[in-house]
Amino acid sequence: MDKLVVLLLGNGGREHTIAWKLAQSNLVERIFVAPGNGGTCSGLNKVENVNIGVTDFPALTKFATDNNVNFVVAGPEQPLVEGVAGVFQKIGIPVFGPSLKAARMEGSKTFSKDFMKKHNIPTAAYENFTDAAAAKEFIRKADFNVVLKASGLAAGKGVLIPITKEEAYQGVDEILVQKVFGDAGNELVVEEFLDGQELSILAFSDGYTVVPLPPAQDHKRIFDNDQGPNTGGMGCYCPTPVATPEVLADIKRTILQPTINGMRRDGFPFVGILFTGIMLTSSGPKVLEYNVRFGDPETEVVLPLLSDDTDLAEVMVACTEGRLDSVRVGIKPGFAATVVIASGGYPGKYPTGKEITLQKTEEDVIVFHAGTSFKDNKLLTSGGRVLAATGVAKDLRTAVDKAYSGVKTVAFDGMFYRKDIAHRAFTFLAQQSSTANQMTYAQAGVSIDAGNLLVQQIKPLVKATRRVGADGEIGGFGGLFDLKAAGFQDPILVSATDGVGTKLKLAQLTGIHDTIGQDVVAMNVNDLIVQGAESLFFLDYYACGKLEVDVAKDVVKGVADGCLMAGCALIGGETSEMPGLYSPGDYDLAGFAVGAVERNKIIPRMDEIKAGDILLGLASSGAHSNGYSLIRKIVERSNQELHSPCPWDKTKSLGQSLLTPTRIYVKQLLPVVRKGLVKAMAHITGGGFIDNIPRVLPKELGVEVDASTWPFPDVFKWIMATGNVPHREMARTFNCGIGMVLVVNSDDVEEVTRLCRAEGEVVHQIGILKSKAENNGEEVVMRNMETSWVV
C-alpha cells in the first residue's frame, strides 16, 4: 500500500483524537487537518493545520491535488451531509465517510425514523410534522411522554425533553415557529420518550460488514447528576458495564447489521463509522438516533482502547475498499474515561481568548484539544468545549481518576467541568456488587418484566377481537366462552391446532413479523370451517430464546388481525421464554382454535356425497403456510436474497411476497354452510390436492381435477421453474392457486358461486367426483397440468 497523505476535516476534540491515532500508523506519511485546532497545530508528529473550512469544497479539493493528498477523513457531520464524499471521489480521492445519500441518516431525523420503520429496526413510536397545530394535537392525544427533535442538523443540540404537555407545546413552537434551531427545525419529529440506560455504539462498516467498538456512555447535561441544559457532551467512558455481551450481541443482530443491510439494499451503502445512540429499555435495545461520523466525546475514549496491533489507517482504507473483514480491529482490555473542560457560560454565551496553561500529565493520560487555538505563541480558548482529559486503566475507577488527574493539569479563567463522570456506571456496579451472590430468573435469561410489558402492550389488540360470548380480556388463568350467549342451540364443539412451519424462518430473516400471526390463525380456523364450524375463540403459543417485546407484539398483532378476519376472540395464550433451547432471534408459533356447529349442520355429509358432484375452488393468496422447507431450498438455489426484488412482483422484495399471509375463508363460507349448500370442504395445505381432497370423500369415490380451469399464479411458476419441481410434486406439495375446495351438488353450483362471489371470493369450477373405478383406482386424477402449469 502506498504511503497515505491524509486530509482530515474538522477542528474538535474528535479530530485531535483521530489525528493522534492516525499519526501512530506506519502507513501514514503526513496528516493535514482543516482547519484544525491548537492540539493539531503542534505537538503531533506528521500533523499540521490547514486554514480551510470543512465545507469550502473548492479550496479543499485544490489543496488536496496540490499536496498529493490520497485519502480524506471527514470528522464532523456538516461536510458529510453536504456531500464531501462525492466531491473528492470525483477527483479520484477516497473518503472515509458516507455518501450524500447515506449521510441523510443523520441529516434528517425524519428520513432515519422512516428508514427504521421500513426495516423493522426497533425504535420509539413517532410522527413527523411541519405544522405546529398538528404536532400539538398528536401530543395531546399521546398516552406517553414525548421527545421533540429538530429533524435537521443542530450541532447535537436539537432535542428537547419536556416534562409536561404544556412544555411540549412550547417546545413545538420553539422549533417549528420561532426556529430556535434555524432551518434544522423546518420539520419536527415527535417521538415516545424512552426510559433506561443510554449507550453510544460506534461501528466501522464497509457497506457489508459491521464491526462495533466498545459501548460508550455520554453525559449530555451540563451539570452534575444530569441536570441543566443539553450540551454536545461533557464526558464519556467505555466500555459501559450495562452493556453485557448478550446485550451487545442483540444490538448487532437487531440494529447494527439490519441497518447496514437496509442501507445497502436501499441503494446507499454505508462506508465509514456509524454512530448509533441506543436506549436499553425494558423491552430491549431501541435506536434513539443515527450519526454518520465519530462521536465527540465518544472518540476520545474508544480510539485509545484500540489494541496496539490495530492500525486505524488500515481499517479506514479497508472500509473504503469493501474489505473490512480482512483487517484486524482489536480492543485493549480495560477502560477509558474522558472529562470535558468547558468555557464558563457554556452551552450559553461564553468568552473566548482565555489563555490556557498545561502541565505534564501522568502515564496513560492524554489531554485532547477541542476549542483551542494558538495566537502569539499562546494557547487560547476558542470554543465552548475546550479540552478533554482522557484516562486509560485496567478498571473504570482508575480510568476516571486518571481523567480527573488530567483535568488538574489544565488551567484557564472560568474553566468548568462535571465532577461525576461515569456516575451511572458506579451506581450500577454498586447495585451489582450488593447482589453478586444472588441468583434471579433474569440472570438465567428469563425476563418477567418483559413478559408483563408484552401483556400490557397486546391487551388493546386482544380486546379488539372480542365478540358475543367472549369479553376479550387476558391476564387470567383461563379464557371463558359463553356458547348460549353466542346463540347456539345444540352445538358440537370442533377444535384444531396447528403451526406455521418453516415460513417462520422467512419472517425471522426478513424482520417482518406482523403477518405471520395471521398465518397461524388461518391454519386453524380454516380447518374449523371445513367441518361447518363457526370460529369462536383462539389461543396462541409463542416460544423464544429471548423475549423481544416488539417482535412478540408484532406477531400477536398478526394473530389479532387474523382473529378479526375469522370472527373469533383471542382469549389467551402462552408466551414461553426458553434460553438455551432457541437461538437469539428464533421463535416458534402455534395456535389452538375452537369452533361450534349445530349438530344438524356438521360437514362433511358423507352419505350425501356422490359421483357427479362438482368441485369448486377458492383462490389462494400464494403458498399460504405449506411447502416452505422446499421454498427456502429453492431460494438458496436461485442465488437471490430475500431482500432482492421479487421476480414476479417488482413492487415487493422476494421475502415480502413469500410472506403473503394465508387467506382466511371463514366469514365468506359461513353463509353457504348455514344454507346447507356445501356437502364437504377440503383445506388445501401440506399434501396439496393429492392428499387433502380424499380426506373428505367416501372411500369408494375419487375426483378428477382439471388444472386448466384456474390461473396458475406467478409465484408457483417461479417455484416450479427455479426448483425444477415436477408437476405432480407441485400438486402434492402446494395449493397451486386454490386454497379451499368445496364439494357441491351440480344443481347448487350457480347459487354457491353467487353467494361466494358476493363475499368477494374468486370461484373456479375445477373438477368433478367420480367413482374410483372410473379413475382407474386413483383417489385424485390431475388433468392438464403439463399444458396449463407452464412457465
XYZ file of N, CA and C in Angstrom, residues 20-243:
672
model
N -4.218 12.013 16.317
C -3.299 11.355 17.259
C -3.166 9.869 16.954
N -4.284 9.212 16.668
C -4.243 7.773 16.400
C -3.691 7.480 15.010
N -4.083 8.253 14.006
C -3.565 8.035 12.648
C -2.056 8.257 12.575
N -1.568 9.212 13.362
C -0.131 9.517 13.330
C 0.717 8.342 13.812
N 0.078 7.398 14.542
C 0.809 6.224 15.028
C 0.976 5.152 13.954
N 0.310 5.333 12.815
C 0.334 4.326 11.752
C 1.566 4.459 10.870
N 2.199 3.339 10.588
C 3.334 3.339 9.659
C 2.886 3.585 8.227
N 1.587 3.421 7.964
C 1.068 3.653 6.614
C 0.918 5.145 6.312
N 0.894 5.964 7.360
C 0.613 7.388 7.188
C 1.907 8.176 7.115
N 2.043 8.948 6.044
C 3.216 9.793 5.858
C 2.996 11.191 6.414
N 1.766 11.709 6.225
C 1.507 13.088 6.610
C 0.013 13.276 6.825
N -0.351 14.165 7.745
C -1.765 14.448 8.022
C -1.966 15.952 8.019
N -2.840 16.411 7.138
C -3.259 17.810 7.140
C -4.630 17.879 7.805
N -4.805 18.804 8.743
C -6.084 18.959 9.425
C -6.663 20.313 9.056
N -7.877 20.279 8.487
C -8.510 21.522 8.045
C -9.825 21.733 8.787
N -9.942 22.799 9.600
C -8.895 23.789 9.882
C -8.010 23.420 11.073
N -8.407 22.406 11.847
C -7.597 22.001 12.987
C -7.785 22.899 14.195
N -7.016 22.613 15.250
C -7.078 23.401 16.484
C -5.695 23.491 17.109
N -5.660 23.969 18.335
C -4.370 24.146 18.982
C -3.636 22.849 19.235
N -4.352 21.744 19.320
C -3.695 20.459 19.545
C -3.113 19.852 18.302
N -3.709 20.175 17.142
C -3.208 19.588 15.892
C -2.192 20.483 15.182
N -1.997 21.703 15.696
C -1.030 22.581 15.031
C 0.384 22.397 15.567
N 0.512 21.702 16.706
C 1.851 21.441 17.233
C 1.773 20.269 18.196
N 2.890 19.589 18.334
C 2.962 18.525 19.320
C 2.641 17.146 18.794
N 2.127 17.028 17.566
C 1.854 15.722 16.979
C 2.761 15.507 15.774
N 3.473 14.401 15.761
C 4.330 14.058 14.638
C 3.484 13.857 13.385
N 3.940 14.326 12.256
C 3.321 14.177 10.931
C 2.110 15.079 10.709
N 1.675 15.859 11.720
C 0.394 16.562 11.649
C 0.606 18.071 11.558
N -0.151 18.713 10.656
C -0.147 20.174 10.597
C -1.522 20.681 10.184
N -1.816 21.914 10.557
C -3.115 22.506 10.260
C -3.107 23.196 8.903
N -4.312 23.274 8.320
C -4.539 24.000 7.066
C -5.746 24.889 7.296
N -5.624 26.151 7.061
C -6.703 27.095 7.382
C -7.757 27.124 6.275
N -8.524 26.029 6.196
C -9.627 25.926 5.233
C -10.834 25.362 5.976
N -12.001 25.927 5.737
C -13.210 25.458 6.391
C -13.654 24.094 5.887
N -14.403 23.384 6.700
C -14.750 21.996 6.376
C -15.743 21.890 5.225
N -16.445 22.968 4.872
C -17.384 22.905 3.750
C -16.938 23.755 2.566
N -15.702 24.244 2.602
C -15.161 25.003 1.458
C -14.575 23.990 0.469
N -15.459 23.311 -0.247
C -15.035 22.189 -1.079
C -14.063 22.605 -2.200
N -14.272 23.743 -2.882
C -13.286 24.125 -3.912
C -11.879 24.291 -3.343
N -11.773 24.960 -2.188
C -10.445 25.159 -1.594
C -9.853 23.836 -1.100
N -10.698 22.983 -0.549
C -10.213 21.693 -0.045
C -9.707 20.802 -1.172
N -10.462 20.725 -2.267
C -10.035 19.861 -3.374
C -8.775 20.416 -4.036
N -8.672 21.732 -4.149
C -7.459 22.322 -4.735
C -6.258 22.008 -3.854
N -6.434 22.188 -2.542
C -5.326 21.880 -1.638
C -4.932 20.408 -1.756
N -5.929 19.531 -1.834
C -5.649 18.104 -1.893
C -4.846 17.747 -3.134
N -5.234 18.273 -4.275
C -4.493 17.955 -5.505
C -3.107 18.586 -5.514
N -3.003 19.778 -4.948
C -1.692 20.455 -4.916
C -0.715 19.778 -3.966
N -1.232 19.052 -2.964
C -0.362 18.490 -1.933
C -0.364 16.955 -1.902
N -0.787 16.356 -3.031
C -0.730 14.898 -3.196
C -1.514 14.131 -2.127
N -2.599 14.719 -1.652
C -3.459 14.006 -0.708
C -4.094 12.808 -1.415
N -4.040 11.649 -0.774
C -4.639 10.457 -1.384
C -5.658 9.759 -0.480
N -6.039 10.427 0.618
C -7.065 9.856 1.495
C -7.660 10.981 2.323
N -9.002 10.981 2.427
C -9.700 12.028 3.174
C -10.515 11.381 4.281
N -10.455 11.991 5.456
C -11.268 11.560 6.592
C -12.125 12.744 7.018
N -13.449 12.552 6.978
C -14.365 13.618 7.373
C -14.720 13.435 8.836
N -14.435 14.443 9.653
C -14.733 14.360 11.076
C -16.163 14.722 11.404
N -16.583 15.988 11.213
C -17.930 16.406 11.615
C -18.985 16.021 10.578
N -20.233 16.214 10.959
C -21.347 15.796 10.107
C -21.618 16.740 8.944
N -21.346 18.048 9.127
C -21.774 19.014 8.115
C -21.206 18.730 6.728
N -19.898 18.540 6.573
C -19.409 18.252 5.218
C -19.955 16.947 4.646
N -20.233 15.973 5.501
C -20.787 14.706 5.017
C -22.196 14.906 4.483
N -23.003 15.648 5.237
C -24.378 15.903 4.817
C -24.418 16.748 3.542
N -23.380 17.559 3.325
C -23.316 18.385 2.119
C -22.640 17.666 0.949
N -22.207 16.411 1.154
C -21.725 15.610 0.027
C -20.238 15.610 -0.214
N -19.430 15.769 0.836
C -17.987 15.830 0.638
C -17.417 14.530 0.060
N -18.035 13.396 0.382
C -17.511 12.123 -0.129
C -17.542 12.103 -1.651
N -18.672 12.528 -2.228
C -18.777 12.546 -3.679
C -17.852 13.551 -4.325
N -17.641 14.682 -3.662
C -16.773 15.726 -4.213
C -15.351 15.190 -4.403
N -14.817 14.517 -3.400
C -13.444 14.008 -3.517
C -13.373 12.754 -4.392
N -14.411 11.938 -4.355
C -14.382 10.751 -5.205
C -14.361 11.125 -6.681
N -14.953 12.280 -7.020
C -14.935 12.733 -8.416
C -13.525 13.046 -8.903
N -12.632 13.385 -7.984
C -11.255 13.652 -8.387
C -10.332 12.497 -7.999
N -10.949 11.344 -7.703
C -10.172 10.121 -7.506
C -9.576 9.929 -6.133
N -10.075 10.656 -5.125
C -9.531 10.524 -3.769
C -10.578 9.851 -2.891
N -10.280 8.686 -2.323
C -11.262 8.001 -1.470
C -11.494 8.764 -0.169
N -12.713 8.616 0.346
C -13.116 9.313 1.572
C -13.622 8.295 2.578
N -13.091 8.377 3.797
C -13.651 7.590 4.892
C -14.840 8.370 5.437
N -16.003 7.978 4.975
C -17.226 8.673 5.341
C -18.298 8.344 4.325
N -19.558 8.449 4.711
C -20.650 8.022 3.842
C -20.945 8.998 2.719
N -21.669 8.501 1.726
C -22.115 9.314 0.602
C -23.158 10.326 1.048
N -23.484 11.239 0.155
C -24.510 12.239 0.422
C -25.828 11.568 0.809
N -26.215 10.514 0.077
C -27.474 9.826 0.376
C -27.414 9.129 1.727
N -26.299 8.464 1.997
C -26.187 7.744 3.268
C -26.136 8.698 4.450
N -25.592 9.881 4.234
C -25.492 10.863 5.321
C -26.845 11.404 5.748
N -27.886 11.139 4.957
C -29.232 11.563 5.366
C -29.656 10.888 6.668
N -29.017 9.792 7.013
C -29.357 9.108 8.253
C -29.132 10.015 9.461
N -28.205 10.953 9.350
C -28.034 11.955 10.396
C -28.636 13.289 9.993
N -28.568 13.605 8.706
C -29.019 14.912 8.234
C -30.504 15.124 8.363
N -31.288 14.026 8.400
C -32.737 14.152 8.526
C -33.262 13.081 9.470
N -33.690 13.509 10.644
C -34.250 12.546 11.593
C -35.553 11.958 11.049
N -36.276 12.743 10.271
C -37.483 12.224 9.620
C -37.126 11.055 8.718
N -36.103 11.233 7.913
C -35.667 10.173 6.989
C -35.234 8.935 7.762
N -34.438 9.137 8.813
C -33.905 7.984 9.540
C -35.003 7.231 10.277
N -35.981 7.948 10.830
C -37.078 7.263 11.516
C -37.910 6.446 10.524
N -38.156 7.007 9.355
C -38.894 6.262 8.337
C -38.095 5.042 7.866
N -36.776 5.197 7.782
C -35.909 4.062 7.424
C -36.033 2.948 8.460
N -35.996 3.308 9.734
C -36.108 2.294 10.791
C -37.454 1.576 10.716
N -38.495 2.341 10.460
C -39.823 1.733 10.345
C -39.857 0.751 9.183
N -39.297 1.136 8.057
C -39.303 0.279 6.871
C -38.562 -1.023 7.108
N -37.454 -0.951 7.840
C -36.599 -2.121 8.007
C -36.782 -2.803 9.365
N -37.858 -2.456 10.057
C -38.198 -3.127 11.318
C -37.075 -3.066 12.343
N -36.430 -1.916 12.423
C -35.369 -1.694 13.400
C -36.005 -1.062 14.631
N -35.821 -1.642 15.801
C -36.545 -1.159 16.985
C -36.213 0.283 17.327
N -37.257 1.081 17.483
C -37.092 2.484 17.840
C -38.371 2.954 18.522
N -38.365 4.178 19.002
C -39.541 4.724 19.682
C -40.651 5.018 18.682
N -41.902 4.946 19.144
C -43.035 5.372 18.334
C -42.872 6.860 18.011
N -43.308 7.261 16.818
C -43.034 8.638 16.398
C -44.028 9.087 15.340
N -44.025 10.406 15.092
C -44.689 11.005 13.942
C -43.854 12.212 13.518
N -43.923 12.536 12.223
C -43.204 13.683 11.672
C -44.185 14.819 11.395
N -43.729 16.059 11.652
C -44.636 17.201 11.487
C -43.909 18.407 10.891
N -44.661 19.162 10.095
C -44.227 20.502 9.682
C -45.207 21.551 10.186
N -46.352 21.115 10.682
C -47.388 22.015 11.171
C -47.462 21.945 12.695
N -47.324 23.082 13.343
C -47.280 23.121 14.809
C -48.591 22.647 15.422
N -49.714 23.040 14.836
C -51.009 22.655 15.402
C -51.195 21.143 15.352
N -50.786 20.527 14.241
C -50.911 19.075 14.119
C -50.012 18.363 15.129
N -48.821 18.895 15.337
C -47.910 18.298 16.317
C -48.490 18.376 17.724
N -49.075 19.508 18.050
C -49.669 19.678 19.383
C -50.849 18.732 19.585
N -51.631 18.529 18.544
C -52.772 17.632 18.646
C -52.298 16.190 18.867
N -51.234 15.802 18.195
C -50.663 14.475 18.406
C -50.193 14.319 19.849
N -49.534 15.344 20.368
C -49.041 15.305 21.750
C -50.212 15.228 22.725
N -51.269 15.985 22.437
C -52.441 15.988 23.320
C -53.043 14.586 23.448
N -53.069 13.858 22.351
C -53.689 12.531 22.348
C -52.737 11.430 22.819
N -51.435 11.726 22.840
C -50.448 10.694 23.166
C -50.584 10.251 24.614
N -50.492 8.948 24.847
C -50.554 8.426 26.214
C -49.165 8.120 26.751
N -48.166 8.828 26.226
C -46.791 8.674 26.685
C -46.104 10.030 26.678
N -45.017 10.143 27.460
C -44.205 11.349 27.419
C -43.472 11.413 26.090
N -43.154 12.629 25.655
C -42.586 12.781 24.324
C -41.201 13.421 24.369
N -40.480 13.244 23.260
C -39.225 13.931 22.992
C -39.421 14.687 21.688
N -38.938 15.917 21.628
C -39.051 16.740 20.424
C -37.678 16.854 19.777
N -37.613 16.541 18.478
C -36.331 16.570 17.785
C -36.450 17.384 16.505
N -35.612 18.417 16.397
C -35.489 19.102 15.116
C -34.928 18.103 14.117
N -35.547 17.997 12.940
C -35.173 16.939 12.008
C -33.780 17.126 11.431
N -33.369 18.369 11.209
C -32.078 18.626 10.583
C -30.935 18.695 11.572
N -29.774 19.131 11.074
C -28.574 19.209 11.899
C -28.642 20.424 12.820
N -28.402 20.176 14.101
C -28.446 21.269 15.080
C -27.261 21.178 16.034
N -26.127 20.708 15.517
C -24.890 20.628 16.305
C -25.073 19.833 17.590
N -25.883 18.796 17.516
C -26.073 17.929 18.676
C -26.982 18.502 19.744
N -27.648 19.625 19.448
C -28.447 20.287 20.487
C -29.925 20.398 20.121
N -30.359 19.799 19.034
C -31.721 19.991 18.558
C -32.748 19.075 19.179
N -32.586 18.724 20.450
C -33.502 17.814 21.130
C -34.041 18.479 22.390
N -35.361 18.436 22.561
C -35.999 18.937 23.771
C -36.729 17.791 24.457
N -36.620 17.737 25.792
C -37.278 16.679 26.559
C -38.233 17.350 27.550
N -39.441 17.659 27.116
C -40.405 18.334 28.007
C -40.917 17.382 29.081
N -41.254 17.950 30.223
C -41.783 17.157 31.337
C -43.304 17.100 31.281
N -43.929 18.206 30.882
C -45.386 18.284 30.842
C -45.846 18.526 29.411
N -47.143 18.361 29.175
C -47.689 18.641 27.850
C -47.556 20.124 27.517
N -47.697 20.976 28.528
C -47.559 22.418 28.286
C -46.146 22.739 27.805
N -45.139 22.124 28.441
C -43.757 22.312 27.995
C -43.574 21.787 26.578
N -44.264 20.697 26.271
C -44.158 20.124 24.930
C -44.742 21.067 23.882
N -45.903 21.659 24.196
C -46.499 22.609 23.252
C -45.556 23.790 23.018
N -44.941 24.263 24.112
C -43.999 25.374 23.994
C -42.803 24.973 23.142
N -42.322 23.743 23.338
C -41.192 23.264 22.553
C -41.510 23.159 21.073
N -42.735 22.754 20.738
C -43.161 22.701 19.334
C -43.047 24.081 18.706
N -43.549 25.092 19.421
C -43.466 26.461 18.901
C -42.019 26.915 18.754
N -41.188 26.580 19.732
C -39.784 26.990 19.657
C -39.113 26.425 18.409
N -39.405 25.155 18.079
C -38.722 24.501 16.962
C -39.338 24.900 15.626
N -40.680 24.787 15.502
C -41.327 24.989 14.211
C -41.657 26.448 13.913
N -41.958 27.225 14.947
C -42.407 28.602 14.722
C -41.285 29.603 14.956
N -40.671 29.532 16.151
C -39.623 30.507 16.488
C -38.277 30.157 15.865
N -38.132 28.928 15.381
C -36.923 28.478 14.681
C -35.668 28.650 15.535
N -35.746 28.208 16.804
C -34.581 28.349 17.677
C -33.403 27.509 17.191
N -33.678 26.485 16.373
C -32.600 25.681 15.790
C -32.429 25.966 14.301
N -32.939 27.103 13.859
C -32.788 27.501 12.462
C -33.516 26.550 11.523
N -32.920 26.353 10.352
C -33.544 25.503 9.333
C -33.611 24.044 9.764
N -32.835 23.670 10.776
C -32.923 22.299 11.284
C -34.323 22.006 11.791
N -35.054 23.067 12.164
C -36.402 22.905 12.683
C -37.495 23.099 11.661
N -37.180 22.975 10.375
C -38.232 23.050 9.357
C -39.186 21.867 9.465
N -38.692 20.772 10.003
C -39.520 19.591 10.237
C -39.224 19.082 11.638
N -40.246 18.565 12.275
C -40.151 18.144 13.670
C -40.511 16.670 13.797
N -39.714 15.940 14.577
C -40.045 14.568 14.935
C -40.520 14.570 16.387
N -41.732 14.105 16.603
C -42.256 13.919 17.959
C -42.256 12.428 18.230
N -41.490 12.012 19.224
C -41.406 10.580 19.469
C -41.596 10.254 20.947
N -41.883 9.005 21.179
C -42.092 8.493 22.530
C -40.809 8.624 23.348
N -40.928 9.101 24.564
C -39.780 9.148 25.469
C -39.455 7.735 25.942
N -38.209 7.358 25.761
C -37.765 6.034 26.181
C -36.983 6.145 27.482
N -37.274 5.265 28.395
C -36.608 5.279 29.694
C -35.635 4.108 29.765
N -34.472 4.342 30.358
C -33.492 3.278 30.503
C -32.085 3.822 30.458
N -31.123 2.944 30.305
C -29.717 3.337 30.173
C -29.397 3.610 28.709
N -28.693 4.723 28.481
C -28.362 5.118 27.111
C -26.937 4.698 26.762
N -26.755 4.222 25.530
C -25.446 3.791 25.038
C -25.119 4.503 23.742
N -23.836 4.631 23.475
C -23.359 5.070 22.170
C -22.518 3.938 21.585
N -22.912 3.468 20.409
C -22.157 2.408 19.733
C -21.567 2.989 18.456
N -20.246 3.043 18.382
C -19.549 3.440 17.160
C -19.095 2.169 16.457
N -19.399 2.062 15.164
C -19.115 0.818 14.449
C -18.548 1.122 13.071
N -17.440 0.479 12.724
C -16.880 0.575 11.381
C -17.754 -0.227 10.420
N -17.874 0.256 9.190
C -18.586 -0.511 8.172
C -18.034 -0.207 6.788
N -18.056 -1.240 5.948
C -17.679 -1.079 4.544
C -18.889 -1.224 3.631
N -20.078 -1.214 4.205
C -21.300 -1.399 3.439
C -21.858 -2.795 3.568
N -21.044 -3.728 4.039
C -21.473 -5.111 4.246
C -21.191 -5.560 5.679
N -19.935 -5.499 6.051
C -19.514 -5.908 7.382
C -19.681 -4.748 8.361
N -20.026 -5.078 9.603
C -20.093 -4.048 10.634
C -19.306 -4.536 11.844
N -18.401 -3.692 12.339
C -17.540 -4.042 13.469
C -17.711 -2.985 14.552
N -18.483 -3.289 15.587
C -18.704 -2.295 16.643
C -17.505 -2.158 17.571
N -17.297 -0.940 18.045
C -16.293 -0.642 19.052
C -16.943 -0.744 20.435
N -16.175 -0.683 21.523
C -16.772 -0.834 22.854
C -17.877 0.182 23.106
N -18.930 -0.216 23.790
C -20.059 0.687 24.040
C -19.679 1.796 25.011
N -20.033 3.001 24.659
C -19.698 4.159 25.490
C -20.973 4.768 26.060
N -20.806 5.576 27.107
C -21.946 6.299 27.684
C -21.543 7.759 27.865
N -22.297 8.616 27.193
C -22.038 10.048 27.183
C -22.770 10.725 28.348
N -22.390 11.946 28.647
C -23.051 12.757 29.674
C -23.438 14.078 29.025
N -24.692 14.189 28.614
C -25.136 15.328 27.806
C -25.413 16.593 28.620
N -25.934 16.430 29.816
C -26.330 17.610 30.594
C -25.098 18.347 31.114
N -25.255 19.637 31.306
C -24.118 20.473 31.675
C -23.693 20.261 33.126
N -24.637 19.974 34.024
C -24.305 19.911 35.449
C -24.307 18.478 35.968
N -23.731 18.324 37.161
C -23.702 17.024 37.819
C -25.120 16.492 38.030
N -25.185 15.166 38.176
C -26.470 14.478 38.377
C -27.414 14.684 37.191
N -26.804 14.923 36.022
C -27.579 15.048 34.779
C -28.625 16.144 34.876
N -28.199 17.302 35.357
C -29.072 18.456 35.473
C -28.659 19.523 34.464
N -29.601 20.451 34.184
C -29.279 21.566 33.306
C -29.513 21.251 31.847
N -29.215 22.216 30.983
C -29.475 22.043 29.546
C -28.531 21.035 28.896
N -28.960 20.552 27.732
C -28.131 19.639 26.954
C -26.922 20.357 26.376
N -25.862 19.591 26.194
C -24.638 20.097 25.570
C -24.225 19.135 24.468
N -23.078 19.400 23.866
C -22.531 18.446 22.908
C -21.943 17.221 23.574
N -21.825 17.247 24.902
C -21.261 16.129 25.661
C -20.215 16.624 26.637
N -20.394 16.327 27.932
C -19.490 16.817 28.970
C -18.550 15.744 29.502
N -18.619 14.568 28.945
C -17.736 13.500 29.385
C -18.255 12.170 28.888
N -17.414 11.164 29.017
C -17.780 9.864 28.460
C -16.882 8.799 29.069
N -17.338 7.563 29.002
C -16.484 6.444 29.424
C -16.877 5.214 28.624
N -15.991 4.262 28.553
C -16.309 2.990 27.901
C -15.294 1.928 28.350
N -15.654 0.665 28.260
C -16.997 0.188 27.937
C -17.917 0.328 29.138
N -19.207 0.533 28.859
C -20.157 0.652 29.953
C -20.586 -0.727 30.431
N -20.617 -0.959 31.726
C -20.942 -2.297 32.238
C -22.392 -2.707 32.015
N -23.271 -1.746 31.707
C -24.675 -2.125 31.489
C -24.850 -2.891 30.187
N -23.878 -2.763 29.285
C -23.961 -3.466 28.002
C -23.227 -4.800 28.132
